[in-house]
Amino acid sequence: MTTPLLQITNLRAGLAGPPPVEILKGISLTIHPGEVHAIMGPNGSGKSTLSKVAAGHPDYTVTGGDVVFMGESLLGMEPDARARKGLFLGFQYPVEIPGVSNAEFLRIAGNARRRERGEEELDPFDFQELLDQHMKNLDMDARFKERGVNEGFSGGEKKRNEILQMAVLDPALAILDETDSGLDVDALKIVSKGINALRRPDNAVLLITHYQRLLDYVQPDFVHILMNGKILKSGDKSLALEVETRGYDWLVA
Amino acid sequence: MTETAAIPTPFNMRATHVPDVPETLRRVAESLRKAHPSPALRELREAAWTVFESMGVPQNGHEDFSFVSSADLKGVLNRLPDGKLLAPEISSATTIGVRDEVDSGWMELLKAESDAPAALAAALAPAPREIALADKDQVRVVLAGSLARADHALRLDVPAHAKASVSFVLENPEAQAFVNAVVYLRLGAGATLDVSVSEAAQGFQLLKIGADLRRDAQLNLLTVSTGSRLARVSIDAALREPGASLDARGAAVAAGANRSHRHLRIRHAAPDCVSKQLFKTVVPGPGRSSMDGTVFVDPGAQRTDARQLLQHLLLSKEGRADAKPRLLIHADDVKCSHGATVGKTDPAQKFYLLSRGLDARTADRLLTQAFLNEALEIFPDEATADARARLMDAIGVEAK
């Protein structure tokens, strides 16, 4: 048995408030290297909260339990330290940052991660080469390099840009929050291809999604159903198919 | 409708109070005037002094100086000249005609002057200068301060259809030094002028830029400042004939406990003119900034397109930012917008950067840079690289 990449134990968390609102009511989840997990659940079940708590969003607070990532508790760790350690959050709604060039941002982020891993930083030329390669894989136009971060990107372009960042940062664990929402079939295929290309025996992916459509392209090893802040059921890919045909209601009955 | 339009300007405090005119300064100014051999210069000084005298040193509560310390203002404006011949340093180019004598054009400009320090600068300037720019001229003008006082008065004329650029540097490296300058820009029909103003300063500096734009003239202006004890730049531009267009931007950091004041008066005196003002100031620590801007649209200035945005980034609780965006519209077929914002860096943008592994300092630096970029973008990157570096340096460690 390998050491888990991520071990969530009885996690209780929610909006910091005021007033504080508890959203996650005791979640436990273990992710090992090489695995793909999917969390599904209806609106308001706490899926996005889980991803934000893991990434250290300041609006959320943990009231119980623990989240251990690569042997170290994330609680009390700054969001940037979590990222440099190898945790990646793909945002459901990536923000636009006009005036910060996408390429410059990616290079600073990529080099911060490289430093953390004891690797040499890439100079602008080497980085450019790496970036061009990743962008080609994601079928992204070169002009996205010079634009402001996500500035004026369409919904699909923003999601591709998220996967591009994931590729540059090469995380140990990527949590992708509804990366499939707002994507047409072609874009979904490209994004899925990008995610699959980054899969290795030593990293893992946690997909958060409403629909099982994404799971046709990125095959999960485990599927968890999150409802009312709790994981009600875990299984393999067939669970996602069952939800697709029966909805979520049968799980609470 | 052209320059004949007479609009009451409620912000001009002339004649509403007894002007404060220091007696010693009056005597010194008079002897300076009489001593000069050139009748034209004597006349200019006389006219400028008369205008200054009608206003006096701006007192507490003066609407055009409401955010500036009146004690500081009085302190420096009352200083006496030490008799040194301080001339503006103008980079030489064969096409530039610099004349020491002055022509009648000055009278028109001075009589309309509503900024008291500017009038005083013209009354006391030891060496007023006229520069006739030619097409493709690139001129650098250094306006240096002095421990007593240094007054400068300059007029730049851009002939019709010429395209030129000027950069003004306010050099005032001593904490007690003072520079008081007035610059008049006159753009002929179809002329284009790029102007950048930078302040390499510690002490007290006041700069007034008057601009007069004729038909289809285009003025692009960028002011860059890291603030100082007293740093005030006032821009007073008139779009006199149809088709004139102004793009005025400012990028500033009120570094440390510095002050940075921007005062903008834009007048649409003719139809079909365009003006855009975008001024951005970062207050990283206990500094103070003000941006006070008014757009006047004269009767008959139809199809005016005027936009104004004054934005502050306040990075700590100790800082202070005041913004006063105003529109005074006397025409009915116009497109005008104005606004002011003040705030911290956007928390959602910051979290996004942090979540990619950028430390808080780097994230703040990038977001602050991005904030200022929009103003700096008026000119190509290579032209603003120094300014950018200086501004980022000024934000320094104080950014939290």
PDB file of C-alpha atoms in Angstrom, chain A residues 17-251:
ATOM      1  CA  GLY A  17     -19.042  34.276   7.918  1.00  0.00           C
ATOM      2  CA  PRO A  18     -20.258  36.136   9.825  1.00  0.00           C
ATOM      3  CA  PRO A  19     -22.444  34.285  10.297  1.00  0.00           C
ATOM      4  CA  PRO A  20     -20.468  31.062   9.885  1.00  0.00           C
ATOM      5  CA  VAL A  21     -22.264  28.435   7.820  1.00  0.00           C
ATOM      6  CA  GLU A  22     -21.265  24.805   8.072  1.00  0.00           C
ATOM      7  CA  ILE A  23     -21.357  23.199   4.641  1.00  0.00           C
ATOM      8  CA  LEU A  24     -19.149  20.122   4.906  1.00  0.00           C
ATOM      9  CA  LYS A  25     -20.414  17.898   7.708  1.00  0.00           C
ATOM     10  CA  GLY A  26     -17.764  15.273   8.171  1.00  0.00           C
ATOM     11  CA  ILE A  27     -16.078  14.156   4.980  1.00  0.00           C
ATOM     12  CA  SER A  28     -13.446  11.443   4.708  1.00  0.00           C
ATOM     13  CA  LEU A  29     -11.634  10.684   1.481  1.00  0.00           C
ATOM     14  CA  THR A  30      -8.307   9.098   0.610  1.00  0.00           C
ATOM     15  CA  ILE A  31      -6.554   9.544  -2.711  1.00  0.00           C
ATOM     16  CA  HIS A  32      -3.472   7.520  -3.675  1.00  0.00           C
ATOM     17  CA  PRO A  33      -0.968   8.315  -6.413  1.00  0.00           C
ATOM     18  CA  GLY A  34      -2.071   7.187  -9.843  1.00  0.00           C
ATOM     19  CA  GLU A  35      -5.782   7.423  -9.046  1.00  0.00           C
ATOM     20  CA  VAL A  36      -8.576   9.449 -10.580  1.00  0.00           C
ATOM     21  CA  HIS A  37     -11.460  10.259  -8.258  1.00  0.00           C
ATOM     22  CA  ALA A  38     -14.710  11.954  -9.162  1.00  0.00           C
ATOM     23  CA  ILE A  39     -17.047  13.727  -6.796  1.00  0.00           C
ATOM     24  CA  MET A  40     -20.584  14.168  -8.042  1.00  0.00           C
ATOM     25  CA  GLY A  41     -23.516  15.769  -6.376  1.00  0.00           C
ATOM     26  CA  PRO A  42     -26.443  18.116  -6.836  1.00  0.00           C
ATOM     27  CA  ASN A  43     -26.204  21.894  -6.565  1.00  0.00           C
ATOM     28  CA  GLY A  44     -25.393  23.080  -3.078  1.00  0.00           C
ATOM     29  CA  SER A  45     -24.049  19.736  -1.901  1.00  0.00           C
ATOM     30  CA  GLY A  46     -20.663  21.211  -0.972  1.00  0.00           C
ATOM     31  CA  LYS A  47     -18.544  20.140  -3.961  1.00  0.00           C
ATOM     32  CA  SER A  48     -17.050  23.554  -4.637  1.00  0.00           C
ATOM     33  CA  THR A  49     -16.651  24.202  -0.914  1.00  0.00           C
ATOM     34  CA  LEU A  50     -14.501  21.092  -0.652  1.00  0.00           C
ATOM     35  CA  SER A  51     -12.223  22.302  -3.435  1.00  0.00           C
ATOM     36  CA  LYS A  52     -11.920  25.797  -1.957  1.00  0.00           C
ATOM     37  CA  VAL A  53     -11.221  24.497   1.535  1.00  0.00           C
ATOM     38  CA  ALA A  54      -8.485  22.269   0.127  1.00  0.00           C
ATOM     39  CA  ALA A  55      -6.930  25.231  -1.703  1.00  0.00           C
ATOM     40  CA  GLY A  56      -7.143  27.474   1.364  1.00  0.00           C
ATOM     41  CA  HIS A  57      -9.667  30.080   0.220  1.00  0.00           C
ATOM     42  CA  PRO A  58      -9.857  32.783   2.921  1.00  0.00           C
ATOM     43  CA  ASP A  59     -13.677  32.888   2.907  1.00  0.00           C
ATOM     44  CA  TYR A  60     -13.843  29.344   4.277  1.00  0.00           C
ATOM     45  CA  THR A  61     -12.981  27.977   7.669  1.00  0.00           C
ATOM     46  CA  VAL A  62     -12.346  24.475   8.948  1.00  0.00           C
ATOM     47  CA  THR A  63     -14.139  23.570  12.156  1.00  0.00           C
ATOM     48  CA  GLY A  64     -13.103  19.949  12.513  1.00  0.00           C
ATOM     49  CA  GLY A  65     -11.109  17.072  11.072  1.00  0.00           C
ATOM     50  CA  ASP A  66      -7.966  17.287   8.993  1.00  0.00           C
ATOM     51  CA  VAL A  67      -6.691  17.445   5.423  1.00  0.00           C
ATOM     52  CA  VAL A  68      -3.282  15.852   5.025  1.00  0.00           C
ATOM     53  CA  PHE A  69      -1.475  16.339   1.732  1.00  0.00           C
ATOM     54  CA  MET A  70       1.741  14.404   1.070  1.00  0.00           C
ATOM     55  CA  GLY A  71       2.164  13.710   4.745  1.00  0.00           C
ATOM     56  CA  GLU A  72       1.578  17.277   5.920  1.00  0.00           C
ATOM     57  CA  SER A  73      -1.587  18.912   7.238  1.00  0.00           C
ATOM     58  CA  LEU A  74      -2.852  21.656   4.944  1.00  0.00           C
ATOM     59  CA  LEU A  75      -4.702  23.383   7.738  1.00  0.00           C
ATOM     60  CA  GLY A  76      -2.812  26.505   8.665  1.00  0.00           C
ATOM     61  CA  MET A  77      -0.789  26.407   5.450  1.00  0.00           C
ATOM     62  CA  GLU A  78      -1.046  29.487   3.198  1.00  0.00           C
ATOM     63  CA  PRO A  79      -2.726  28.956  -0.192  1.00  0.00           C
ATOM     64  CA  ASP A  80       0.477  29.752  -2.091  1.00  0.00           C
ATOM     65  CA  ALA A  81       2.481  27.236  -0.021  1.00  0.00           C
ATOM     66  CA  ARG A  82      -0.121  24.558  -0.778  1.00  0.00           C
ATOM     67  CA  ALA A  83       0.207  25.296  -4.479  1.00  0.00           C
ATOM     68  CA  ARG A  84       3.996  25.185  -4.441  1.00  0.00           C
ATOM     69  CA  LYS A  85       3.812  21.884  -2.605  1.00  0.00           C
ATOM     70  CA  GLY A  86       1.894  20.465  -5.544  1.00  0.00           C
ATOM     71  CA  LEU A  87      -1.808  21.060  -4.990  1.00  0.00           C
ATOM     72  CA  PHE A  88      -3.656  22.547  -7.945  1.00  0.00           C
ATOM     73  CA  LEU A  89      -7.183  23.904  -8.064  1.00  0.00           C
ATOM     74  CA  GLY A  90      -8.809  24.289 -11.461  1.00  0.00           C
ATOM     75  CA  PHE A  91     -11.395  27.018 -10.939  1.00  0.00           C
ATOM     76  CA  GLN A  92     -15.010  26.720 -11.956  1.00  0.00           C
ATOM     77  CA  TYR A  93     -15.009  30.461 -12.727  1.00  0.00           C
ATOM     78  CA  PRO A  94     -11.444  31.608 -13.438  1.00  0.00           C
ATOM     79  CA  VAL A  95     -11.084  35.359 -12.785  1.00  0.00           C
ATOM     80  CA  GLU A  96      -9.849  37.808 -15.366  1.00  0.00           C
ATOM     81  CA  ILE A  97      -6.748  39.797 -14.456  1.00  0.00           C
ATOM     82  CA  PRO A  98      -6.245  42.505 -17.071  1.00  0.00           C
ATOM     83  CA  GLY A  99      -2.772  44.007 -17.110  1.00  0.00           C
ATOM     84  CA  VAL A 100      -0.983  40.839 -15.952  1.00  0.00           C
ATOM     85  CA  SER A 101       0.320  39.014 -18.981  1.00  0.00           C
ATOM     86  CA  ASN A 102      -0.686  35.374 -19.111  1.00  0.00           C
ATOM     87  CA  ALA A 103       2.824  34.289 -20.146  1.00  0.00           C
ATOM     88  CA  GLU A 104       4.567  36.268 -17.420  1.00  0.00           C
ATOM     89  CA  PHE A 105       2.159  34.970 -14.807  1.00  0.00           C
ATOM     90  CA  LEU A 106       2.678  31.370 -15.957  1.00  0.00           C
ATOM     91  CA  ARG A 107       6.445  31.752 -15.897  1.00  0.00           C
ATOM     92  CA  ILE A 108       6.501  33.212 -12.370  1.00  0.00           C
ATOM     93  CA  ALA A 109       4.139  30.487 -11.147  1.00  0.00           C
ATOM     94  CA  GLY A 110       6.039  27.719 -12.914  1.00  0.00           C
ATOM     95  CA  ASN A 111       9.357  28.886 -11.525  1.00  0.00           C
ATOM     96  CA  ALA A 112       7.994  29.215  -7.985  1.00  0.00           C
ATOM     97  CA  ARG A 113       6.976  25.559  -8.189  1.00  0.00           C
ATOM     98  CA  ARG A 114      10.333  24.547  -9.682  1.00  0.00           C
ATOM     99  CA  ARG A 115      12.217  26.325  -6.896  1.00  0.00           C
ATOM    100  CA  GLU A 116      10.144  24.478  -4.327  1.00  0.00           C
ATOM    101  CA  ARG A 117      11.119  21.171  -5.921  1.00  0.00           C
ATOM    102  CA  GLY A 118      14.785  22.094  -5.983  1.00  0.00           C
ATOM    103  CA  GLU A 119      14.783  22.403  -9.762  1.00  0.00           C
ATOM    104  CA  GLU A 120      16.481  25.109 -11.729  1.00  0.00           C
ATOM    105  CA  GLU A 121      14.311  28.037 -12.813  1.00  0.00           C
ATOM    106  CA  LEU A 122      13.632  28.386 -16.518  1.00  0.00           C
ATOM    107  CA  ASP A 123      14.790  31.508 -18.304  1.00  0.00           C
ATOM    108  CA  PRO A 124      12.212  33.272 -20.491  1.00  0.00           C
ATOM    109  CA  PHE A 125      13.422  31.498 -23.638  1.00  0.00           C
ATOM    110  CA  ASP A 126      13.311  27.981 -22.218  1.00  0.00           C
ATOM    111  CA  PHE A 127       9.999  28.727 -20.614  1.00  0.00           C
ATOM    112  CA  GLN A 128       8.620  30.026 -23.887  1.00  0.00           C
ATOM    113  CA  GLU A 129       9.492  26.721 -25.525  1.00  0.00           C
ATOM    114  CA  LEU A 130       7.802  24.702 -22.806  1.00  0.00           C
ATOM    115  CA  LEU A 131       4.746  26.917 -22.939  1.00  0.00           C
ATOM    116  CA  ASP A 132       4.473  26.671 -26.711  1.00  0.00           C
ATOM    117  CA  GLN A 133       4.534  22.889 -26.472  1.00  0.00           C
ATOM    118  CA  HIS A 134       1.803  22.780 -23.821  1.00  0.00           C
ATOM    119  CA  MET A 135      -0.313  25.270 -25.750  1.00  0.00           C
ATOM    120  CA  LYS A 136      -0.011  23.194 -28.875  1.00  0.00           C
ATOM    121  CA  ASN A 137      -1.248  20.142 -26.982  1.00  0.00           C
ATOM    122  CA  LEU A 138      -4.282  22.118 -25.850  1.00  0.00           C
ATOM    123  CA  ASP A 139      -4.866  23.580 -29.283  1.00  0.00           C
ATOM    124  CA  MET A 140      -4.480  27.114 -27.919  1.00  0.00           C
ATOM    125  CA  ASP A 141      -3.673  30.110 -30.057  1.00  0.00           C
ATOM    126  CA  ALA A 142      -0.311  31.773 -29.358  1.00  0.00           C
ATOM    127  CA  ARG A 143      -2.009  35.132 -28.854  1.00  0.00           C
ATOM    128  CA  PHE A 144      -3.303  33.905 -25.485  1.00  0.00           C
ATOM    129  CA  LYS A 145       0.226  34.268 -24.155  1.00  0.00           C
ATOM    130  CA  GLU A 146       0.319  38.016 -24.495  1.00  0.00           C
ATOM    131  CA  ARG A 147      -3.208  38.691 -23.334  1.00  0.00           C
ATOM    132  CA  GLY A 148      -4.001  39.540 -19.728  1.00  0.00           C
ATOM    133  CA  VAL A 149      -4.717  36.455 -17.592  1.00  0.00           C
ATOM    134  CA  ASN A 150      -8.099  35.177 -18.830  1.00  0.00           C
ATOM    135  CA  GLU A 151      -8.835  38.658 -20.160  1.00  0.00           C
ATOM    136  CA  GLY A 152     -11.597  38.501 -22.720  1.00  0.00           C
ATOM    137  CA  PHE A 153     -11.299  34.692 -22.903  1.00  0.00           C
ATOM    138  CA  SER A 154     -14.459  32.773 -23.730  1.00  0.00           C
ATOM    139  CA  GLY A 155     -15.692  30.227 -21.187  1.00  0.00           C
ATOM    140  CA  GLY A 156     -13.987  27.400 -23.065  1.00  0.00           C
ATOM    141  CA  GLU A 157     -10.745  29.337 -23.435  1.00  0.00           C
ATOM    142  CA  LYS A 158     -10.663  30.018 -19.719  1.00  0.00           C
ATOM    143  CA  LYS A 159     -10.976  26.312 -18.968  1.00  0.00           C
ATOM    144  CA  ARG A 160      -8.228  25.498 -21.426  1.00  0.00           C
ATOM    145  CA  ASN A 161      -6.106  28.121 -19.734  1.00  0.00           C
ATOM    146  CA  GLU A 162      -6.722  26.336 -16.425  1.00  0.00           C
ATOM    147  CA  ILE A 163      -5.425  23.086 -17.874  1.00  0.00           C
ATOM    148  CA  LEU A 164      -2.480  24.969 -19.372  1.00  0.00           C
ATOM    149  CA  GLN A 165      -1.625  26.213 -15.886  1.00  0.00           C
ATOM    150  CA  MET A 166      -1.974  22.698 -14.570  1.00  0.00           C
ATOM    151  CA  ALA A 167       0.449  21.492 -17.241  1.00  0.00           C
ATOM    152  CA  VAL A 168       3.001  24.181 -16.391  1.00  0.00           C
ATOM    153  CA  LEU A 169       2.749  23.609 -12.636  1.00  0.00           C
ATOM    154  CA  ASP A 170       2.784  19.801 -12.930  1.00  0.00           C
ATOM    155  CA  PRO A 171       0.960  19.262  -9.629  1.00  0.00           C
ATOM    156  CA  ALA A 172       0.921  16.086  -7.524  1.00  0.00           C
ATOM    157  CA  LEU A 173      -2.825  16.485  -7.082  1.00  0.00           C
ATOM    158  CA  ALA A 174      -5.162  18.436  -9.325  1.00  0.00           C
ATOM    159  CA  ILE A 175      -8.626  19.256  -8.067  1.00  0.00           C
ATOM    160  CA  LEU A 176     -10.688  20.287 -11.074  1.00  0.00           C
ATOM    161  CA  ASP A 177     -13.859  22.091 -10.082  1.00  0.00           C
ATOM    162  CA  GLU A 178     -16.482  21.682 -12.821  1.00  0.00           C
ATOM    163  CA  THR A 179     -13.897  22.022 -15.524  1.00  0.00           C
ATOM    164  CA  ASP A 180     -16.480  20.574 -17.899  1.00  0.00           C
ATOM    165  CA  SER A 181     -19.137  23.220 -17.300  1.00  0.00           C
ATOM    166  CA  GLY A 182     -19.614  25.579 -20.204  1.00  0.00           C
ATOM    167  CA  LEU A 183     -17.646  23.428 -22.625  1.00  0.00           C
ATOM    168  CA  ASP A 184     -18.951  22.194 -25.939  1.00  0.00           C
ATOM    169  CA  VAL A 185     -18.155  18.622 -26.979  1.00  0.00           C
ATOM    170  CA  ASP A 186     -15.051  19.524 -28.967  1.00  0.00           C
ATOM    171  CA  ALA A 187     -13.618  21.662 -26.188  1.00  0.00           C
ATOM    172  CA  LEU A 188     -14.447  18.941 -23.665  1.00  0.00           C
ATOM    173  CA  LYS A 189     -12.473  16.433 -25.730  1.00  0.00           C
ATOM    174  CA  ILE A 190      -9.463  18.742 -25.939  1.00  0.00           C
ATOM    175  CA  VAL A 191      -9.540  19.536 -22.233  1.00  0.00           C
ATOM    176  CA  SER A 192      -9.940  15.858 -21.362  1.00  0.00           C
ATOM    177  CA  LYS A 193      -7.040  14.966 -23.618  1.00  0.00           C
ATOM    178  CA  GLY A 194      -4.994  17.584 -21.790  1.00  0.00           C
ATOM    179  CA  ILE A 195      -5.903  16.119 -18.401  1.00  0.00           C
ATOM    180  CA  ASN A 196      -5.170  12.550 -19.523  1.00  0.00           C
ATOM    181  CA  ALA A 197      -1.813  13.581 -20.959  1.00  0.00           C
ATOM    182  CA  LEU A 198      -0.756  14.782 -17.528  1.00  0.00           C
ATOM    183  CA  ARG A 199      -1.696  11.568 -15.720  1.00  0.00           C
ATOM    184  CA  ARG A 200       1.205   9.622 -14.255  1.00  0.00           C
ATOM    185  CA  PRO A 201       1.595   6.879 -11.649  1.00  0.00           C
ATOM    186  CA  ASP A 202       2.892   9.458  -9.177  1.00  0.00           C
ATOM    187  CA  ASN A 203       0.099  12.021  -9.431  1.00  0.00           C
ATOM    188  CA  ALA A 204      -3.656  12.070  -9.025  1.00  0.00           C
ATOM    189  CA  VAL A 205      -6.763  13.926 -10.148  1.00  0.00           C
ATOM    190  CA  LEU A 206      -9.930  14.784  -8.271  1.00  0.00           C
ATOM    191  CA  LEU A 207     -12.728  15.722 -10.657  1.00  0.00           C
ATOM    192  CA  ILE A 208     -15.707  17.647  -9.372  1.00  0.00           C
ATOM    193  CA  THR A 209     -18.638  17.505 -11.733  1.00  0.00           C
ATOM    194  CA  HIS A 210     -22.377  17.593 -12.134  1.00  0.00           C
ATOM    195  CA  TYR A 211     -22.472  15.292 -15.103  1.00  0.00           C
ATOM    196  CA  GLN A 212     -20.941  12.001 -15.986  1.00  0.00           C
ATOM    197  CA  ARG A 213     -20.175  13.249 -19.520  1.00  0.00           C
ATOM    198  CA  LEU A 214     -16.632  14.299 -18.516  1.00  0.00           C
ATOM    199  CA  LEU A 215     -16.115  10.843 -17.018  1.00  0.00           C
ATOM    200  CA  ASP A 216     -16.494   9.293 -20.472  1.00  0.00           C
ATOM    201  CA  TYR A 217     -13.276  11.013 -21.429  1.00  0.00           C
ATOM    202  CA  VAL A 218     -11.369  10.997 -18.155  1.00  0.00           C
ATOM    203  CA  GLN A 219     -12.063   7.594 -16.659  1.00  0.00           C
ATOM    204  CA  PRO A 220     -12.318   7.665 -12.859  1.00  0.00           C
ATOM    205  CA  ASP A 221     -11.202   4.832 -10.608  1.00  0.00           C
ATOM    206  CA  PHE A 222     -13.570   5.953  -7.869  1.00  0.00           C
ATOM    207  CA  VAL A 223     -16.810   7.904  -7.836  1.00  0.00           C
ATOM    208  CA  HIS A 224     -18.184   9.565  -4.683  1.00  0.00           C
ATOM    209  CA  ILE A 225     -21.610  11.085  -4.260  1.00  0.00           C
ATOM    210  CA  LEU A 226     -21.669  14.187  -2.103  1.00  0.00           C
ATOM    211  CA  MET A 227     -24.987  15.360  -0.716  1.00  0.00           C
ATOM    212  CA  ASN A 228     -25.746  17.768   2.093  1.00  0.00           C
ATOM    213  CA  GLY A 229     -22.104  18.006   3.043  1.00  0.00           C
ATOM    214  CA  LYS A 230     -21.544  14.263   3.359  1.00  0.00           C
ATOM    215  CA  ILE A 231     -20.294  11.511   1.081  1.00  0.00           C
ATOM    216  CA  LEU A 232     -23.326   9.252   0.874  1.00  0.00           C
ATOM    217  CA  LYS A 233     -21.956   6.611  -1.404  1.00  0.00           C
ATOM    218  CA  SER A 234     -18.694   5.615  -3.066  1.00  0.00           C
ATOM    219  CA  GLY A 235     -18.168   3.200  -5.907  1.00  0.00           C
ATOM    220  CA  ASP A 236     -16.575   2.736  -9.296  1.00  0.00           C
ATOM    221  CA  LYS A 237     -17.502   4.321 -12.600  1.00  0.00           C
ATOM    222  CA  SER A 238     -20.812   2.467 -12.729  1.00  0.00           C
ATOM    223  CA  LEU A 239     -22.059   4.657  -9.870  1.00  0.00           C
ATOM    224  CA  ALA A 240     -21.765   7.700 -12.123  1.00  0.00           C
ATOM    225  CA  LEU A 241     -23.829   5.951 -14.777  1.00  0.00           C
ATOM    226  CA  GLU A 242     -26.434   5.034 -12.231  1.00  0.00           C
ATOM    227  CA  VAL A 243     -26.712   8.668 -11.111  1.00  0.00           C
ATOM    228  CA  GLU A 244     -27.048   9.669 -14.746  1.00  0.00           C
ATOM    229  CA  THR A 245     -30.116   7.480 -15.179  1.00  0.00           C
ATOM    230  CA  ARG A 246     -31.686   7.647 -11.704  1.00  0.00           C
ATOM    231  CA  GLY A 247     -30.700  11.106 -10.424  1.00  0.00           C
ATOM    232  CA  TYR A 248     -29.674  11.671  -6.842  1.00  0.00           C
ATOM    233  CA  ASP A 249     -32.930  11.225  -4.931  1.00  0.00           C
ATOM    234  CA  TRP A 250     -32.735   7.429  -4.589  1.00  0.00           C
ATOM    235  CA  LEU A 251     -29.565   7.849  -2.514  1.00  0.00           C
TER     236      LEU A 251
END
